[in-house]
Amino acid sequence: MKKIRTNLFLLMTTAVTSTAASQPRIHFEVSFKEPQAHYVEIKMEIENLQRDFIDVKMPVWTPGSYLVREYAKNVESLEAFDGKDTPLATEKINKNTWRIASKKNRTLTVQYRVYGFEVSVRTNFIDDSHAFLSPAGTFLFVDGFLELPAEVTILPHASWSKISTGLEPVAGKPGTYQAADFDILFDSPIEVGNQDVFTFEAAGVLHEIAMVGGGNYDKERLTKDCIAIVEEATAIFGVNPNKRYVFIVHNYQSGGGGLEHLNSTVLGASRNGYQNERSYVGFLGLVAHEYFHLWHVKRLRPLELGPFDYDAENYTTALWIMEGFTAYFDNLLLRRCGFLTETSYLQALSSDINTIENRPGNQVQSAASASFDAWIKYYRPDENSANTSISYYNKGALLAMMLDLKLLAGTNGEKRLDDVLKAAYETFYVQKKRGFEELELQTLIEQVTGISVADIFDAAHTTGSLDYNRYLNAVGYEVIDYNDGRELPDLGISTSVSDGRVLVTGVGRGTAAWDSGINVRDEIIAINGERLDAHGKELNRVLQTAAIGDVLHVLIARDGKIQQLRVTLLKDTRGSFGIIPLADATVEQQRLGKIWLSQE
C-alpha cells in the first residue's frame, strides 16, 4: 500500500512538472547600453507558444492617461530568433504589431530597443542619470495572451544601484520581478538609478518613497504628512488593499502632474518647492489625489476601464466620477489632515467654480461628454479649447461637492459621499468583482442613503452653470460673485509678448474680439492710433479708461498684412466667485457645515 502511494505520488509529481514545463512563459531582460543616448534594450523570451506565427504588439496608450500616444513609434531594431539563435522572419503588419514567423519553435527571443526622452509621468525617460520606464511604452505583449504571467529582469547601468517598482520581487533572483498578467505589468512603472529611497508604514502597509533628481524636501516632515494622508484615505474605505505601495517622485526645476497605478504612483514635483508652504501643500494635494485612486479608479471603476483594449481608445462618460470625485477628495483630505484651513479649503473650491463658470466651453460641453471626448480634446488643447470644452476634473469636483452636501443635508448628517463610495467599493469591486455602470452607481447611492440624486447625475450630462447655492445653503454657506453689479468693459482676448510683439493667444466666445473678428496669432500694433508698447501696457491703459459701448480702432498684422478692425467694447461677463458662510445660517445649517468641514 505504501509502495503504491509512493508510485502514485511520483506519477502525480511528474504530471504536474510536465504541465508546468509546457505552460507558456514570457520573460523580459532590460538593460542599458546607451542611456546617455536615451535608449533601453529589451530582450523578450517566449516559451511554449508553438505556432506558425505570433504577433507581438506595443500598447498605444497607458491606463489613466486617456490619449493614444503611439508608443510603437519609439521601437527600433526589432529582431526575432529561435532557440538556436537562428534569425526568424519578422514583418510589421500595422502601426503597433510585428508578425514573427515562429515556425512552431518552442523557444523564441525578440530583441528591440526603445527610445525614451520625454519628461512626463506616462512616458519613458532615459539619460545618464536614471531611467524611468512606463511599461505600456516599453514591453511588447503577445496578441491574445494578455492573461499570461510575465517576469522582468532589470540589469541596471553600471553607474546605477537601485530599482523602485510596485512589481513583486522574485525570491532568489536579484533584480527580477513578476506580474500575474500583462494588465498588472502595464500598471507597474519602474525607476532605475540612484534615487533616494526611504520607507514608512501606514494603515498596515509598507510604503516606499523614491525621490529622483534631488530636492530640498524634509524627509521627516514628508513622511509624517504622507502617513496622515494614507490613514485618512484608508479610513474612508475601511481597508487598504495593498501590502506594499511605491511613490516614484521625479523632481525637476519645475515639475508637476501624477499618474495612478495599482500599488504605486508617479509624481512630478519642483525640486526646490518643498520649503515653500504653498508649493508643498500643493504637492501633498497631488499625493492625496493619486493615492485616493488606489481605490477609486484602480479598483472601484466604470465597466469600460478594465479589462483594457490596448490597441484603441477605451471610451467612458464616467471620468467626471472617477477623476472629479478624486479631485474633490484630494483637498478634502488635506482639510481633514489639517494642511488646509477652512478659508483655504473654501478658496480651493471657489477656484474650481471660477474656472468652470468663466469658461465659455461650460455652455457647450457637459462633464460626461468631456469624459467621453478626453481622447481627442482634454489632452490635445488648442486655441479654441476654452470656448468648446471644460475639464471633468474641475466640474466633476463641484458635482461631487454638491452630492456630498445633498447627502449630508438629506440624512441629517448621518451619511455622506464617503459612505456611498465605501459601499460601492464593497459592492462592485469586492463582491461582484467588476466595474459599474453609471446608473448602477446612482441606484446604489440612493439605496444606501434613501436620497434621490438624479439631479446630480443629470447635471453631469447637461451643459451650463450649476446651482451651487441649492446645496451649499443647506450646510450654511453660499457662493457670491464679487463682480456682481460691476459694469466693466472687456475686449475678450488673452495675449503674450514675443520679440517685442503683442500677440493674441485666445479669443473668448461672445466677446467684443470674437464679434469683431480678432484672431488668435494676430499681432496688435496700435489702438486708436496709439502704438502698443512692448509689454502691452498701453492695451491695459485703454481698457481701464474705456467704457462699455466705446469703439476701438485696432491696428493688427495678420499673416504679414496690416488691417484695421473696428471693435465695440462689451460688458465683462466674467465673475469673481467666492464661498462664504451664510450670514443668517440656522443652528442646523451650522451643525451640518461643521460636519462637512470637520477635521475629525
Short mmCIF file of C-alpha atoms in Angstrom, two decimals, residues 103-598:
data_model
loop_
_atom_site.label_atom_id
_atom_site.label_comp_id
_atom_site.label_asym_id
_atom_site.label_seq_id
_atom_site.Cartn_x
_atom_site.Cartn_y
_atom_site.Cartn_z
CA LYS A 103 7.61 28.08 -37.20
CA LYS A 104 6.24 26.29 -34.14
CA ASN A 105 9.50 26.82 -32.26
CA ARG A 106 9.17 26.13 -28.56
CA THR A 107 11.57 28.96 -27.69
CA LEU A 108 11.50 32.38 -29.28
CA THR A 109 13.50 35.54 -28.49
CA VAL A 110 12.54 39.04 -29.57
CA GLN A 111 15.09 41.82 -29.23
CA TYR A 112 14.41 45.52 -29.68
CA ARG A 113 15.37 48.98 -28.46
CA VAL A 114 13.12 51.73 -27.16
CA TYR A 115 13.93 55.41 -27.29
CA GLY A 116 12.74 57.49 -24.34
CA PHE A 117 13.37 61.18 -23.76
CA GLU A 118 10.01 62.74 -22.87
CA VAL A 119 9.54 64.23 -19.42
CA SER A 120 6.14 63.14 -18.12
CA VAL A 121 4.60 60.65 -15.71
CA ARG A 122 3.37 58.48 -18.60
CA THR A 123 6.32 58.24 -20.99
CA ASN A 124 9.82 56.78 -20.90
CA PHE A 125 12.72 58.99 -19.92
CA ILE A 126 16.27 57.67 -20.03
CA ASP A 127 19.54 59.56 -19.62
CA ASP A 128 22.91 59.03 -18.00
CA SER A 129 21.50 59.71 -14.51
CA HIS A 130 18.49 57.37 -14.41
CA ALA A 131 15.79 55.56 -16.36
CA PHE A 132 12.06 55.84 -15.87
CA LEU A 133 10.16 53.13 -17.70
CA SER A 134 6.46 53.41 -18.39
CA PRO A 135 5.65 49.72 -19.01
CA ALA A 136 2.97 50.29 -21.65
CA GLY A 137 5.59 52.10 -23.71
CA THR A 138 8.31 49.54 -23.03
CA PHE A 139 7.05 45.95 -23.08
CA LEU A 140 5.53 44.12 -26.02
CA PHE A 141 2.76 41.61 -25.46
CA VAL A 142 1.70 38.57 -27.46
CA ASP A 143 -1.59 39.19 -29.18
CA GLY A 144 -4.33 37.18 -27.49
CA PHE A 145 -2.24 36.37 -24.40
CA LEU A 146 -2.58 39.34 -22.07
CA GLU A 147 -3.51 36.95 -19.30
CA LEU A 148 -0.07 35.31 -19.28
CA PRO A 149 2.23 35.99 -16.32
CA ALA A 150 5.44 37.86 -17.04
CA GLU A 151 8.84 38.03 -15.41
CA VAL A 152 11.17 41.02 -15.75
CA THR A 153 14.88 41.05 -15.00
CA ILE A 154 16.42 44.51 -14.81
CA LEU A 155 20.15 44.95 -15.36
CA PRO A 156 20.93 48.49 -14.20
CA HIS A 157 23.65 50.50 -15.87
CA ALA A 158 26.98 50.16 -14.08
CA SER A 159 26.58 53.63 -12.55
CA TRP A 160 23.16 52.86 -11.05
CA SER A 161 22.37 50.91 -7.91
CA LYS A 162 18.62 51.00 -7.19
CA ILE A 163 15.34 49.76 -8.64
CA SER A 164 11.95 51.06 -7.50
CA THR A 165 8.73 49.45 -8.70
CA GLY A 166 5.45 48.08 -7.45
CA LEU A 167 6.15 44.76 -9.17
CA GLU A 168 6.60 41.76 -6.89
CA PRO A 169 10.25 40.69 -6.46
CA VAL A 170 11.13 37.09 -7.32
CA ALA A 171 12.82 35.38 -4.39
CA GLY A 172 16.39 34.33 -5.05
CA LYS A 173 16.66 36.32 -8.29
CA PRO A 174 18.16 39.78 -7.71
CA GLY A 175 16.70 42.44 -9.96
CA THR A 176 13.89 40.13 -11.11
CA TYR A 177 10.19 40.87 -10.71
CA GLN A 178 6.95 39.18 -11.64
CA ALA A 179 3.46 40.18 -12.73
CA ALA A 180 0.47 37.84 -12.68
CA ASP A 181 -0.61 39.17 -16.09
CA PHE A 182 0.12 41.99 -18.52
CA ASP A 183 -2.55 44.27 -17.07
CA ILE A 184 -0.51 44.30 -13.87
CA LEU A 185 2.78 44.64 -15.76
CA PHE A 186 1.49 47.65 -17.70
CA ASP A 187 0.30 49.16 -14.42
CA SER A 188 3.69 48.95 -12.69
CA PRO A 189 6.16 51.72 -13.60
CA ILE A 190 9.86 51.17 -13.00
CA GLU A 191 12.52 53.61 -11.83
CA VAL A 192 16.19 52.61 -12.16
CA GLY A 193 19.04 54.80 -10.95
CA ASN A 194 20.38 56.24 -7.71
CA GLN A 195 17.16 57.58 -6.26
CA ASP A 196 16.89 58.49 -2.58
CA VAL A 197 14.70 55.75 -1.10
CA PHE A 198 13.04 55.85 2.30
CA THR A 199 10.10 53.96 3.77
CA PHE A 200 7.29 54.24 6.28
CA GLU A 201 4.38 52.12 7.44
CA ALA A 202 0.82 53.43 7.50
CA ALA A 203 -2.57 51.70 7.58
CA GLY A 204 -0.68 48.41 7.94
CA VAL A 205 1.03 48.90 4.56
CA LEU A 206 4.73 49.36 3.83
CA HIS A 207 5.26 52.47 1.73
CA GLU A 208 8.37 53.36 -0.22
CA ILE A 209 9.21 56.85 -1.46
CA ALA A 210 11.77 57.04 -4.27
CA MET A 211 12.99 60.61 -4.74
CA VAL A 212 14.61 61.19 -8.14
CA GLY A 213 16.56 64.32 -9.03
CA GLY A 214 17.25 65.65 -5.55
CA GLY A 215 15.35 68.41 -3.82
CA ASN A 216 15.01 70.41 -0.62
CA TYR A 217 12.47 68.05 0.93
CA ASP A 218 12.40 67.30 4.64
CA LYS A 219 12.17 63.50 4.93
CA GLU A 220 10.79 63.56 8.45
CA ARG A 221 8.07 66.07 7.66
CA LEU A 222 7.17 64.49 4.32
CA THR A 223 6.93 61.05 5.92
CA LYS A 224 4.74 62.33 8.74
CA ASP A 225 2.42 64.14 6.32
CA CYS A 226 2.16 61.20 3.91
CA ILE A 227 1.24 58.93 6.82
CA ALA A 228 -1.61 61.29 7.69
CA ILE A 229 -2.92 61.26 4.10
CA VAL A 230 -2.67 57.47 3.80
CA GLU A 231 -4.55 56.89 7.03
CA GLU A 232 -7.28 59.45 6.26
CA ALA A 233 -7.84 57.94 2.80
CA THR A 234 -7.88 54.39 4.18
CA ALA A 235 -10.43 55.41 6.82
CA ILE A 236 -12.92 56.27 4.07
CA PHE A 237 -12.90 52.78 2.57
CA GLY A 238 -12.11 50.88 5.75
CA VAL A 239 -9.44 48.73 4.14
CA ASN A 240 -6.15 49.20 2.33
CA PRO A 241 -5.82 46.53 -0.38
CA ASN A 242 -2.02 46.62 -0.69
CA LYS A 243 0.84 45.06 1.21
CA ARG A 244 3.33 47.49 -0.32
CA TYR A 245 2.98 50.82 -2.11
CA VAL A 246 5.59 52.85 -4.00
CA PHE A 247 5.74 56.61 -4.63
CA ILE A 248 8.10 57.47 -7.51
CA VAL A 249 8.72 61.22 -7.36
CA HIS A 250 10.53 62.97 -10.20
CA ASN A 251 11.93 66.29 -9.02
CA TYR A 252 12.59 68.86 -11.74
CA GLN A 253 13.40 72.55 -11.82
CA SER A 254 9.70 72.99 -12.46
CA GLY A 255 7.50 69.90 -12.40
CA GLY A 256 4.04 68.58 -11.69
CA GLY A 257 1.43 66.00 -12.59
CA GLY A 258 0.79 62.47 -11.46
CA LEU A 259 -0.43 59.10 -12.69
CA GLU A 260 -2.09 56.45 -10.58
CA HIS A 261 -1.24 52.75 -10.63
CA LEU A 262 -2.45 49.63 -8.84
CA ASN A 263 0.07 49.79 -5.98
CA SER A 264 2.22 52.75 -6.96
CA THR A 265 2.13 56.23 -8.39
CA VAL A 266 4.44 58.52 -10.34
CA LEU A 267 4.52 62.17 -9.31
CA GLY A 268 6.21 65.23 -10.75
CA ALA A 269 7.43 67.99 -8.43
CA SER A 270 9.65 71.07 -8.29
CA ARG A 271 12.84 70.06 -6.54
CA ASN A 272 13.18 73.35 -4.65
CA GLY A 273 9.49 73.80 -3.91
CA TYR A 274 9.27 71.78 -0.71
CA GLN A 275 10.29 74.70 1.52
CA ASN A 276 7.63 76.96 0.04
CA GLU A 277 4.48 76.31 2.04
CA ARG A 278 2.04 76.85 -0.81
CA SER A 279 4.06 74.67 -3.17
CA TYR A 280 4.48 72.00 -0.51
CA VAL A 281 0.76 71.82 0.26
CA GLY A 282 0.14 71.62 -3.49
CA PHE A 283 2.44 68.60 -3.63
CA LEU A 284 0.58 66.99 -0.73
CA GLY A 285 -2.63 67.54 -2.71
CA LEU A 286 -1.07 65.60 -5.59
CA VAL A 287 -0.11 62.81 -3.19
CA ALA A 288 -3.68 62.71 -1.84
CA HIS A 289 -5.17 62.70 -5.35
CA GLU A 290 -3.11 59.83 -6.71
CA TYR A 291 -3.33 57.81 -3.51
CA PHE A 292 -7.14 58.09 -3.49
CA HIS A 293 -7.09 56.48 -6.93
CA LEU A 294 -5.78 53.32 -5.25
CA TRP A 295 -9.43 52.58 -4.50
CA HIS A 296 -11.29 54.96 -6.78
CA VAL A 297 -10.27 54.07 -10.39
CA LYS A 298 -7.83 51.24 -9.88
CA ARG A 299 -10.42 49.04 -8.15
CA LEU A 300 -13.79 50.79 -7.98
CA ARG A 301 -14.19 51.72 -11.64
CA PRO A 302 -16.60 52.02 -14.58
CA LEU A 303 -17.07 48.89 -16.66
CA GLU A 304 -15.21 50.50 -19.55
CA LEU A 305 -11.99 50.95 -17.58
CA GLY A 306 -10.83 47.37 -17.41
CA PRO A 307 -10.02 44.90 -18.74
CA PHE A 308 -8.42 47.21 -21.29
CA ASP A 309 -8.09 47.24 -25.03
CA TYR A 310 -4.51 48.45 -25.53
CA ASP A 311 -4.95 48.89 -29.29
CA ALA A 312 -7.52 51.67 -29.23
CA GLU A 313 -9.43 54.21 -27.17
CA ASN A 314 -11.47 52.94 -24.21
CA TYR A 315 -14.42 55.33 -24.03
CA THR A 316 -16.33 56.19 -20.87
CA THR A 317 -18.60 59.04 -19.78
CA ALA A 318 -17.73 58.44 -16.12
CA LEU A 319 -14.44 60.31 -15.69
CA TRP A 320 -16.43 63.08 -14.01
CA ILE A 321 -16.98 60.48 -11.27
CA MET A 322 -13.53 58.92 -11.26
CA GLU A 323 -11.33 61.99 -11.67
CA GLY A 324 -13.87 64.55 -10.48
CA PHE A 325 -14.66 62.82 -7.19
CA THR A 326 -10.94 62.27 -6.64
CA ALA A 327 -10.28 65.97 -7.30
CA TYR A 328 -12.90 66.75 -4.64
CA PHE A 329 -11.42 64.38 -2.09
CA ASP A 330 -7.79 65.42 -2.56
CA ASN A 331 -8.41 68.85 -1.00
CA LEU A 332 -10.95 67.42 1.45
CA LEU A 333 -8.29 65.00 2.69
CA LEU A 334 -5.87 67.90 3.12
CA ARG A 335 -8.54 69.70 5.14
CA ARG A 336 -9.13 66.65 7.33
CA CYS A 337 -5.39 66.27 7.87
CA GLY A 338 -5.12 69.91 8.92
CA PHE A 339 -3.00 71.01 5.95
CA LEU A 340 -5.73 73.42 4.77
CA THR A 341 -7.61 75.89 6.93
CA GLU A 342 -11.33 76.30 6.40
CA THR A 343 -10.63 79.50 4.48
CA SER A 344 -8.01 77.98 2.22
CA TYR A 345 -10.21 74.94 1.57
CA LEU A 346 -13.14 77.13 0.54
CA GLN A 347 -10.78 79.14 -1.66
CA ALA A 348 -9.76 75.92 -3.43
CA LEU A 349 -13.43 75.11 -4.13
CA SER A 350 -14.00 78.69 -5.26
CA SER A 351 -11.12 78.34 -7.70
CA ASP A 352 -12.91 75.42 -9.35
CA ILE A 353 -16.10 77.48 -9.59
CA ASN A 354 -14.24 80.38 -11.21
CA THR A 355 -12.52 78.02 -13.63
CA ILE A 356 -15.80 76.46 -14.77
CA GLU A 357 -18.15 79.44 -14.70
CA ASN A 358 -15.74 81.74 -16.55
CA ARG A 359 -15.07 79.24 -19.31
CA PRO A 360 -17.34 79.61 -22.38
CA GLY A 361 -16.98 75.89 -23.06
CA ASN A 362 -19.17 75.27 -19.99
CA GLN A 363 -22.14 76.20 -22.17
CA VAL A 364 -21.05 73.77 -24.89
CA GLN A 365 -19.75 70.61 -23.24
CA SER A 366 -21.07 68.59 -20.29
CA ALA A 367 -18.86 66.85 -17.76
CA ALA A 368 -19.90 63.45 -19.15
CA SER A 369 -19.13 64.42 -22.75
CA ALA A 370 -15.80 65.90 -21.61
CA SER A 371 -15.03 62.44 -20.26
CA PHE A 372 -16.04 60.67 -23.45
CA ASP A 373 -14.04 63.09 -25.60
CA ALA A 374 -10.95 63.11 -23.38
CA TRP A 375 -9.17 61.11 -26.09
CA ILE A 376 -9.48 63.91 -28.65
CA LYS A 377 -9.92 67.07 -26.57
CA TYR A 378 -8.61 67.13 -23.00
CA TYR A 379 -5.05 66.06 -23.83
CA ARG A 380 -4.99 67.99 -27.12
CA PRO A 381 -6.00 71.55 -26.25
CA ASP A 382 -5.80 74.28 -28.88
CA GLU A 383 -6.52 78.00 -29.07
CA ASN A 384 -10.28 77.39 -29.10
CA SER A 385 -10.49 74.79 -26.32
CA ALA A 386 -11.71 77.29 -23.73
CA ASN A 387 -14.68 78.03 -25.96
CA THR A 388 -15.66 74.44 -26.62
CA SER A 389 -14.71 72.28 -23.65
CA ILE A 390 -14.42 72.00 -19.88
CA SER A 391 -12.41 69.83 -17.52
CA TYR A 392 -14.10 66.81 -15.98
CA TYR A 393 -11.69 67.30 -13.07
CA ASN A 394 -12.99 70.74 -12.06
CA LYS A 395 -16.65 70.23 -12.88
CA GLY A 396 -16.60 66.70 -11.53
CA ALA A 397 -15.20 68.00 -8.24
CA LEU A 398 -18.03 70.52 -7.98
CA LEU A 399 -20.61 67.85 -8.75
CA ALA A 400 -19.03 65.70 -6.03
CA MET A 401 -19.28 68.63 -3.59
CA MET A 402 -22.96 69.05 -4.44
CA LEU A 403 -23.57 65.33 -4.00
CA ASP A 404 -21.75 65.27 -0.67
CA LEU A 405 -23.73 68.24 0.64
CA LYS A 406 -27.05 66.86 -0.57
CA LEU A 407 -26.44 63.55 1.20
CA LEU A 408 -25.36 65.31 4.40
CA ALA A 409 -28.43 67.52 4.45
CA GLY A 410 -30.84 64.77 3.41
CA THR A 411 -29.69 62.35 6.11
CA ASN A 412 -29.28 64.91 8.92
CA GLY A 413 -25.53 64.44 8.77
CA GLU A 414 -25.66 60.66 9.09
CA LYS A 415 -24.47 59.83 5.55
CA ARG A 416 -22.19 61.50 3.06
CA LEU A 417 -20.14 60.74 -0.05
CA ASP A 418 -17.59 58.76 1.99
CA ASP A 419 -20.27 56.22 2.91
CA VAL A 420 -21.52 55.61 -0.60
CA LEU A 421 -18.03 55.22 -2.04
CA LYS A 422 -17.22 52.67 0.64
CA ALA A 423 -20.44 50.81 -0.18
CA ALA A 424 -19.70 50.97 -3.91
CA TYR A 425 -16.19 49.62 -3.36
CA GLU A 426 -17.56 46.70 -1.37
CA THR A 427 -20.40 46.02 -3.82
CA PHE A 428 -18.68 46.28 -7.19
CA TYR A 429 -15.02 45.56 -6.51
CA VAL A 430 -15.12 43.13 -3.58
CA GLN A 431 -18.40 41.28 -4.13
CA LYS A 432 -19.20 41.50 -7.84
CA LYS A 433 -15.56 41.78 -8.95
CA ARG A 434 -16.42 44.06 -11.85
CA GLY A 435 -16.89 47.66 -12.82
CA PHE A 436 -20.14 49.58 -12.61
CA GLU A 437 -22.46 51.40 -14.96
CA GLU A 438 -23.36 54.99 -14.04
CA LEU A 439 -26.99 54.12 -13.42
CA GLU A 440 -25.91 51.27 -11.13
CA LEU A 441 -23.83 53.68 -9.05
CA GLN A 442 -26.69 56.18 -8.89
CA THR A 443 -29.06 53.43 -7.77
CA LEU A 444 -26.65 52.20 -5.11
CA ILE A 445 -26.23 55.74 -3.71
CA GLU A 446 -29.99 56.08 -3.45
CA GLN A 447 -30.33 52.68 -1.79
CA VAL A 448 -27.61 53.44 0.79
CA THR A 449 -28.90 56.93 1.67
CA GLY A 450 -32.58 56.96 0.75
CA ILE A 451 -31.93 60.21 -1.14
CA SER A 452 -32.64 60.76 -4.85
CA VAL A 453 -29.51 62.01 -6.61
CA ALA A 454 -30.90 62.13 -10.14
CA ASP A 455 -30.36 65.88 -10.20
CA ILE A 456 -26.60 65.47 -9.75
CA PHE A 457 -26.26 62.77 -12.40
CA ASP A 458 -28.49 64.77 -14.78
CA ALA A 459 -26.32 67.84 -14.23
CA ALA A 460 -23.24 65.81 -15.19
CA HIS A 461 -24.81 65.19 -18.59
CA THR A 462 -26.05 68.76 -19.05
CA THR A 463 -24.21 71.89 -20.16
CA GLY A 464 -24.30 75.19 -18.31
CA SER A 465 -23.92 76.58 -14.80
CA LEU A 466 -24.55 74.58 -11.65
CA ASP A 467 -26.90 75.66 -8.87
CA TYR A 468 -24.25 75.69 -6.15
CA ASN A 469 -26.28 77.55 -3.55
CA ARG A 470 -29.06 74.99 -3.64
CA TYR A 471 -26.61 72.63 -1.95
CA LEU A 472 -24.26 74.99 -0.10
CA ASN A 473 -27.09 76.83 1.64
CA ALA A 474 -28.18 73.59 3.29
CA VAL A 475 -24.88 73.47 5.22
CA GLY A 476 -24.65 77.17 5.98
CA TYR A 477 -22.57 78.52 3.08
CA GLU A 478 -23.19 80.41 -0.15
CA VAL A 479 -21.44 81.35 -3.37
CA ILE A 480 -21.24 85.06 -4.06
CA ASP A 481 -19.97 86.92 -7.12
CA TYR A 482 -17.76 89.82 -6.13
CA ASN A 483 -18.23 91.24 -9.64
CA ASP A 484 -22.00 91.34 -9.31
CA GLY A 485 -23.23 94.83 -10.14
CA ARG A 486 -19.95 95.97 -11.66
CA GLU A 487 -20.10 97.41 -15.18
CA LEU A 488 -16.69 96.92 -16.77
CA PRO A 489 -15.71 96.81 -20.46
CA ASP A 490 -13.92 93.83 -21.87
CA LEU A 491 -12.09 93.23 -25.12
CA GLY A 492 -12.16 89.44 -24.68
CA ILE A 493 -8.63 88.42 -25.59
CA SER A 494 -5.57 86.96 -23.93
CA THR A 495 -2.13 87.98 -25.17
CA SER A 496 1.53 87.18 -24.89
CA VAL A 497 4.65 89.14 -25.79
CA SER A 498 7.16 87.64 -28.23
CA ASP A 499 10.15 89.55 -29.59
CA GLY A 500 8.51 92.81 -28.56
CA ARG A 501 5.26 91.97 -30.34
CA VAL A 502 1.89 91.67 -28.59
CA LEU A 503 0.26 88.52 -29.95
CA VAL A 504 -3.28 87.29 -29.42
CA THR A 505 -3.31 83.84 -27.82
CA GLY A 506 -7.02 83.44 -27.12
CA VAL A 507 -10.37 84.93 -28.12
CA GLY A 508 -13.38 84.38 -25.87
CA ARG A 509 -16.69 83.26 -27.35
CA GLY A 510 -19.26 86.06 -27.47
CA THR A 511 -16.79 88.83 -26.58
CA ALA A 512 -16.03 92.05 -28.43
CA ALA A 513 -12.95 90.50 -30.02
CA TRP A 514 -14.98 87.47 -31.11
CA ASP A 515 -17.69 89.62 -32.73
CA SER A 516 -15.22 91.94 -34.49
CA GLY A 517 -13.07 89.19 -35.94
CA ILE A 518 -9.83 89.43 -33.98
CA ASN A 519 -7.96 86.15 -34.47
CA VAL A 520 -5.51 84.12 -32.45
CA ARG A 521 -1.97 84.87 -33.68
CA ASP A 522 -2.89 88.41 -34.72
CA GLU A 523 -0.27 90.95 -33.71
CA ILE A 524 -1.83 94.02 -32.12
CA ILE A 525 0.16 97.01 -33.29
CA ALA A 526 -1.89 100.01 -32.16
CA ILE A 527 -5.23 101.03 -30.66
CA ASN A 528 -6.89 104.32 -31.56
CA GLY A 529 -3.72 105.49 -33.21
CA GLU A 530 -1.51 104.79 -30.19
CA ARG A 531 1.21 102.21 -30.74
CA LEU A 532 1.33 99.46 -28.11
CA ASP A 533 4.45 99.22 -26.00
CA ALA A 534 6.47 96.02 -25.94
CA HIS A 535 4.74 94.80 -22.77
CA GLY A 536 1.18 95.61 -23.74
CA LYS A 537 0.73 98.23 -21.01
CA GLU A 538 -0.94 100.58 -23.48
CA LEU A 539 -3.62 97.95 -24.04
CA ASN A 540 -4.32 97.84 -20.30
CA ARG A 541 -4.47 101.65 -20.12
CA VAL A 542 -7.01 101.84 -22.94
CA LEU A 543 -9.26 99.26 -21.31
CA GLN A 544 -9.04 100.91 -17.89
CA THR A 545 -10.17 104.28 -19.30
CA ALA A 546 -12.76 102.99 -21.81
CA ALA A 547 -16.45 102.36 -21.28
CA ILE A 548 -18.91 99.73 -22.45
CA GLY A 549 -20.01 100.65 -25.97
CA ASP A 550 -16.82 102.53 -26.86
CA VAL A 551 -15.45 101.81 -30.32
CA LEU A 552 -11.78 100.95 -30.60
CA HIS A 553 -9.83 101.13 -33.84
CA VAL A 554 -7.41 98.22 -33.57
CA LEU A 555 -4.48 98.01 -35.96
CA ILE A 556 -3.26 94.45 -36.41
CA ALA A 557 -0.84 92.45 -38.52
CA ARG A 558 -2.18 89.12 -39.78
CA ASP A 559 -0.01 86.84 -41.87
CA GLY A 560 2.17 89.80 -42.78
CA LYS A 561 -0.70 92.06 -43.83
CA ILE A 562 -1.81 95.18 -41.96
CA GLN A 563 -5.53 95.54 -41.15
CA GLN A 564 -7.63 97.84 -39.02
CA LEU A 565 -10.60 96.42 -37.15
CA ARG A 566 -13.48 98.31 -35.55
CA VAL A 567 -14.22 96.83 -32.11
CA THR A 568 -17.19 97.78 -29.93
CA LEU A 569 -16.44 97.03 -26.28
CA LEU A 570 -18.92 94.80 -24.47
CA LYS A 571 -19.55 94.19 -20.78
CA ASP A 572 -17.17 91.87 -19.00
CA THR A 573 -19.40 88.94 -18.02
CA ARG A 574 -16.78 87.07 -16.03
CA GLY A 575 -17.48 86.50 -12.37
CA SER A 576 -15.23 86.54 -9.34
CA PHE A 577 -16.71 83.84 -7.15
CA GLY A 578 -16.14 83.01 -3.52
CA ILE A 579 -17.72 80.76 -0.89
CA ILE A 580 -18.62 82.41 2.42
CA PRO A 581 -20.71 81.48 5.47
CA LEU A 582 -24.39 82.38 5.32
CA ALA A 583 -24.97 85.46 7.45
CA ASP A 584 -28.27 84.08 8.79
CA ALA A 585 -27.41 80.38 8.93
CA THR A 586 -29.61 78.36 11.28
CA VAL A 587 -28.18 76.21 14.06
CA GLU A 588 -28.90 73.12 11.94
CA GLN A 589 -27.18 74.56 8.90
CA GLN A 590 -24.15 75.40 11.04
CA ARG A 591 -24.11 71.89 12.50
CA LEU A 592 -24.09 70.31 9.04
CA GLY A 593 -21.41 72.72 7.89
CA LYS A 594 -19.17 71.67 10.77
CA ILE A 595 -19.64 68.02 9.81
CA TRP A 596 -18.75 68.84 6.20
CA LEU A 597 -15.52 70.65 7.10
CA SER A 598 -14.68 68.68 10.21
#
